[in-house]
Amino acid sequence: MSTTKFHPLVQKWFSQTFKEPTEIQSKGWQAISQNIDTLIAAPTGSGKTLTAFLTCIDTLVRMGIAGDLPDRTKVVYISPLKALSNDIQKNLSEPLEEIAQLARQNGDLFPDIRIGLRTGDTKPSDRQKMARIPPHILITTPESLYILLTSKSGRSGLEEVNTVIIDEIHAIAGDKRGSHLSLSIERLCALSKQNI
């Protein structure tokens, strides 16, 4: 799939930032856009993370521009590595800010797409803020997702999730942590009113 399927702002950002999509991106976007469960295994630097996120960003941008973006979490990104979660927040914030900047340059309105980070280090005040105003994209760890699923406010904030991205799955696939995460994912799927 080429970037022509994305919203013009997302297309423009991508073309100004990268020469062209990698093969893994083109194939990944095709599957993801069709709501097919997708496993992306590729070398470092091939654009795996952006492959996973760009379709989500495009969907949120389209919803926001149409005035249909609810104050609900739509995407959950899970990383077994807390340090990686911090990097992802930064790497996701930058494209969103750059796309918003393109919109402003064109005189277009751009939605406020919120990103939230929830790990064991998240301050209680930030947790309360996320419960009041949920991020559209939640970045978390397997353990923090489990805790969210055990609280009433956490479950309420996850009811409209339609996309789950699991990074570095190989790091936990064969151990108890991976088994525990698979149960949390099943609980999330059962909880969500969307088709995950």
Tab-separated table of C-alpha atoms in Angstrom:
chain	number	residue	atom	x	y	z
A	1	MET	CA	0.000	0.000	0.000
A	2	SER	CA	1.327	3.435	-0.845
A	3	THR	CA	0.903	6.574	1.239
A	4	THR	CA	-1.801	7.814	-1.179
A	5	LYS	CA	-4.365	5.987	0.971
A	6	PHE	CA	-3.546	8.260	3.920
A	7	HIS	CA	-5.060	11.662	4.675
A	8	PRO	CA	-3.306	14.393	2.617
A	9	LEU	CA	-1.667	15.856	5.740
A	10	VAL	CA	-0.262	12.464	6.717
A	11	GLN	CA	0.870	11.859	3.127
A	12	LYS	CA	2.617	15.227	2.996
A	13	TRP	CA	4.367	14.673	6.328
A	14	PHE	CA	5.586	11.246	5.247
A	15	SER	CA	6.876	12.425	1.866
A	16	GLN	CA	8.692	15.369	3.460
A	17	THR	CA	10.249	13.125	6.117
A	18	PHE	CA	11.112	9.952	4.180
A	19	LYS	CA	12.150	9.178	0.629
A	20	GLU	CA	9.594	6.378	0.242
A	21	PRO	CA	7.964	3.623	2.295
A	22	THR	CA	10.017	0.554	3.038
A	23	GLU	CA	8.746	-2.783	1.770
A	24	ILE	CA	7.703	-3.767	5.293
A	25	GLN	CA	5.721	-0.520	5.642
A	26	SER	CA	3.850	-1.000	2.370
A	27	LYS	CA	2.934	-4.588	3.204
A	28	GLY	CA	2.170	-3.824	6.842
A	29	TRP	CA	-0.107	-0.880	6.065
A	30	GLN	CA	-2.065	-3.006	3.614
A	31	ALA	CA	-2.807	-5.655	6.259
A	32	ILE	CA	-3.390	-3.186	9.100
A	33	SER	CA	-5.797	-1.076	7.021
A	34	GLN	CA	-7.889	-4.215	6.451
A	35	ASN	CA	-8.051	-4.909	10.226
A	36	ILE	CA	-6.004	-8.068	9.822
A	37	ASP	CA	-3.975	-9.156	12.859
A	38	THR	CA	-0.452	-8.387	11.714
A	39	LEU	CA	2.949	-9.591	12.908
A	40	ILE	CA	5.812	-7.465	11.657
A	41	ALA	CA	9.263	-9.027	11.941
A	42	ALA	CA	12.006	-7.005	10.313
A	43	PRO	CA	15.504	-5.714	11.025
A	44	THR	CA	16.141	-2.611	13.107
A	45	GLY	CA	15.764	0.522	11.003
A	46	SER	CA	13.169	-0.900	8.636
A	47	GLY	CA	10.381	1.281	10.018
A	48	LYS	CA	8.449	-1.296	12.066
A	49	THR	CA	7.267	1.154	14.716
A	50	LEU	CA	6.050	3.704	12.189
A	51	THR	CA	4.410	0.890	10.242
A	52	ALA	CA	2.383	0.035	13.330
A	53	PHE	CA	1.517	3.620	14.224
A	54	LEU	CA	0.933	5.475	10.951
A	55	THR	CA	-2.400	3.839	10.120
A	56	CYS	CA	-3.544	4.630	13.683
A	57	ILE	CA	-2.383	8.234	13.366
A	58	ASP	CA	-4.190	8.523	10.025
A	59	THR	CA	-7.424	7.195	11.520
A	60	LEU	CA	-7.222	9.585	14.497
A	61	VAL	CA	-6.451	12.543	12.206
A	62	ARG	CA	-9.446	11.735	10.000
A	63	MET	CA	-11.744	11.311	13.009
A	64	GLY	CA	-10.511	14.557	14.555
A	65	ILE	CA	-10.881	16.620	11.384
A	66	ALA	CA	-14.416	15.240	10.949
A	67	GLY	CA	-15.203	16.168	14.564
A	68	ASP	CA	-15.703	12.502	15.488
A	69	LEU	CA	-12.723	11.969	17.818
A	70	PRO	CA	-14.055	11.045	21.261
A	71	ASP	CA	-12.233	11.688	24.527
A	72	ARG	CA	-11.473	7.988	24.743
A	73	THR	CA	-8.448	5.770	24.308
A	74	LYS	CA	-8.471	4.238	20.827
A	75	VAL	CA	-4.956	2.752	20.596
A	76	VAL	CA	-2.963	0.837	23.218
A	77	TYR	CA	0.754	0.350	22.645
A	78	ILE	CA	2.347	-2.226	24.946
A	79	SER	CA	6.073	-2.604	25.434
A	80	PRO	CA	7.713	-4.998	27.857
A	81	LEU	CA	10.560	-2.495	28.184
A	82	LYS	CA	9.761	0.618	30.216
A	83	ALA	CA	12.654	2.552	28.659
A	84	LEU	CA	11.307	1.795	25.194
A	85	SER	CA	7.915	3.180	26.228
A	86	ASN	CA	9.538	6.554	26.954
A	87	ASP	CA	11.248	6.537	23.545
A	88	ILE	CA	8.005	5.659	21.782
A	89	GLN	CA	6.181	8.534	23.444
A	90	LYS	CA	8.821	10.931	22.109
A	91	ASN	CA	8.930	9.312	18.657
A	92	LEU	CA	5.153	9.411	18.399
A	93	SER	CA	4.837	12.977	19.696
A	94	GLU	CA	7.195	14.356	17.068
A	95	PRO	CA	5.291	13.092	13.985
A	96	LEU	CA	1.989	14.281	15.469
A	97	GLU	CA	3.433	17.738	16.161
A	98	GLU	CA	4.942	17.931	12.674
A	99	ILE	CA	1.632	16.914	11.057
A	100	ALA	CA	-0.172	19.514	13.189
A	101	GLN	CA	2.358	22.105	12.041
A	102	LEU	CA	1.609	21.248	8.387
A	103	ALA	CA	-2.099	21.693	9.111
A	104	ARG	CA	-1.494	25.129	10.659
A	105	GLN	CA	0.633	26.164	7.672
A	106	ASN	CA	-2.282	25.244	5.396
A	107	GLY	CA	-4.721	27.100	7.647
A	108	ASP	CA	-6.436	23.813	8.517
A	109	LEU	CA	-7.823	22.855	11.878
A	110	PHE	CA	-6.042	19.943	13.502
A	111	PRO	CA	-7.369	17.795	16.326
A	112	ASP	CA	-5.653	17.550	19.673
A	113	ILE	CA	-4.497	13.922	19.592
A	114	ARG	CA	-3.318	13.055	23.081
A	115	ILE	CA	-0.637	10.525	24.001
A	116	GLY	CA	-0.388	9.137	27.525
A	117	LEU	CA	2.316	7.090	29.201
A	118	ARG	CA	1.271	4.705	31.978
A	119	THR	CA	3.966	2.664	33.721
A	120	GLY	CA	4.778	1.832	37.314
A	121	ASP	CA	6.564	5.204	37.538
A	122	THR	CA	3.527	7.281	36.530
A	123	LYS	CA	2.676	9.796	39.256
A	124	PRO	CA	-0.738	9.457	40.951
A	125	SER	CA	-1.690	12.950	39.726
A	126	ASP	CA	-0.944	11.922	36.116
A	127	ARG	CA	-2.963	8.722	36.575
A	128	GLN	CA	-5.929	10.749	37.817
A	129	LYS	CA	-5.603	13.152	34.901
A	130	MET	CA	-5.611	10.201	32.459
A	131	ALA	CA	-8.748	8.858	34.119
A	132	ARG	CA	-10.482	12.230	33.651
A	133	ILE	CA	-9.166	12.951	30.158
A	134	PRO	CA	-7.989	9.689	28.549
A	135	PRO	CA	-5.232	9.788	25.951
A	136	HIS	CA	-6.179	8.719	22.448
A	137	ILE	CA	-2.990	6.644	22.343
A	138	LEU	CA	-1.951	4.917	25.556
A	139	ILE	CA	1.613	3.689	25.903
A	140	THR	CA	2.020	1.157	28.669
A	141	THR	CA	3.697	-2.005	29.949
A	142	PRO	CA	2.083	-5.435	30.369
A	143	GLU	CA	1.930	-4.981	34.147
A	144	SER	CA	0.371	-1.515	33.971
A	145	LEU	CA	-2.213	-2.738	31.462
A	146	TYR	CA	-3.158	-5.476	33.935
A	147	ILE	CA	-3.570	-2.895	36.711
A	148	LEU	CA	-5.730	-0.703	34.454
A	149	LEU	CA	-7.948	-3.680	33.689
A	150	THR	CA	-8.491	-4.322	37.405
A	151	SER	CA	-9.771	-0.818	38.199
A	152	LYS	CA	-13.191	0.592	37.350
A	153	SER	CA	-11.792	3.841	35.933
A	154	GLY	CA	-9.122	1.946	33.974
A	155	ARG	CA	-11.688	-0.355	32.382
A	156	SER	CA	-13.925	2.590	31.582
A	157	GLY	CA	-11.070	4.327	29.754
A	158	LEU	CA	-10.356	1.249	27.646
A	159	GLU	CA	-13.882	0.506	26.424
A	160	GLU	CA	-13.348	2.059	22.991
A	161	VAL	CA	-9.901	0.692	22.184
A	162	ASN	CA	-9.845	-0.621	18.623
A	163	THR	CA	-6.126	-1.197	18.098
A	164	VAL	CA	-3.475	-2.936	20.198
A	165	ILE	CA	0.196	-2.759	19.274
A	166	ILE	CA	2.593	-5.088	21.090
A	167	ASP	CA	6.254	-4.292	20.639
A	168	GLU	CA	9.188	-6.613	21.318
A	169	ILE	CA	6.787	-9.537	21.732
A	170	HIS	CA	9.660	-11.993	21.343
A	171	ALA	CA	11.058	-10.775	24.683
A	172	ILE	CA	8.092	-12.192	26.593
A	173	ALA	CA	6.399	-14.686	24.274
A	174	GLY	CA	7.806	-17.776	25.937
A	175	ASP	CA	7.549	-16.906	29.620
A	176	LYS	CA	5.028	-16.250	32.392
A	177	ARG	CA	5.005	-12.555	31.611
A	178	GLY	CA	3.865	-13.313	28.079
A	179	SER	CA	1.147	-15.678	29.323
A	180	HIS	CA	-0.036	-12.992	31.719
A	181	LEU	CA	-0.111	-10.411	28.919
A	182	SER	CA	-2.125	-12.724	26.672
A	183	LEU	CA	-4.772	-12.946	29.400
A	184	SER	CA	-4.821	-9.155	29.716
A	185	ILE	CA	-5.237	-8.822	25.937
A	186	GLU	CA	-8.175	-11.247	26.036
A	187	ARG	CA	-9.730	-9.210	28.847
A	188	LEU	CA	-9.204	-6.021	26.843
A	189	CYS	CA	-10.827	-7.582	23.760
A	190	ALA	CA	-13.813	-8.692	25.811
A	191	LEU	CA	-14.104	-5.252	27.417
A	192	SER	CA	-13.819	-3.186	24.257
A	193	LYS	CA	-16.994	-2.171	22.461
A	194	GLN	CA	-14.932	-2.011	19.264
A	195	ASN	CA	-13.683	-4.838	17.087
A	196	ILE	CA	-10.080	-5.422	18.197
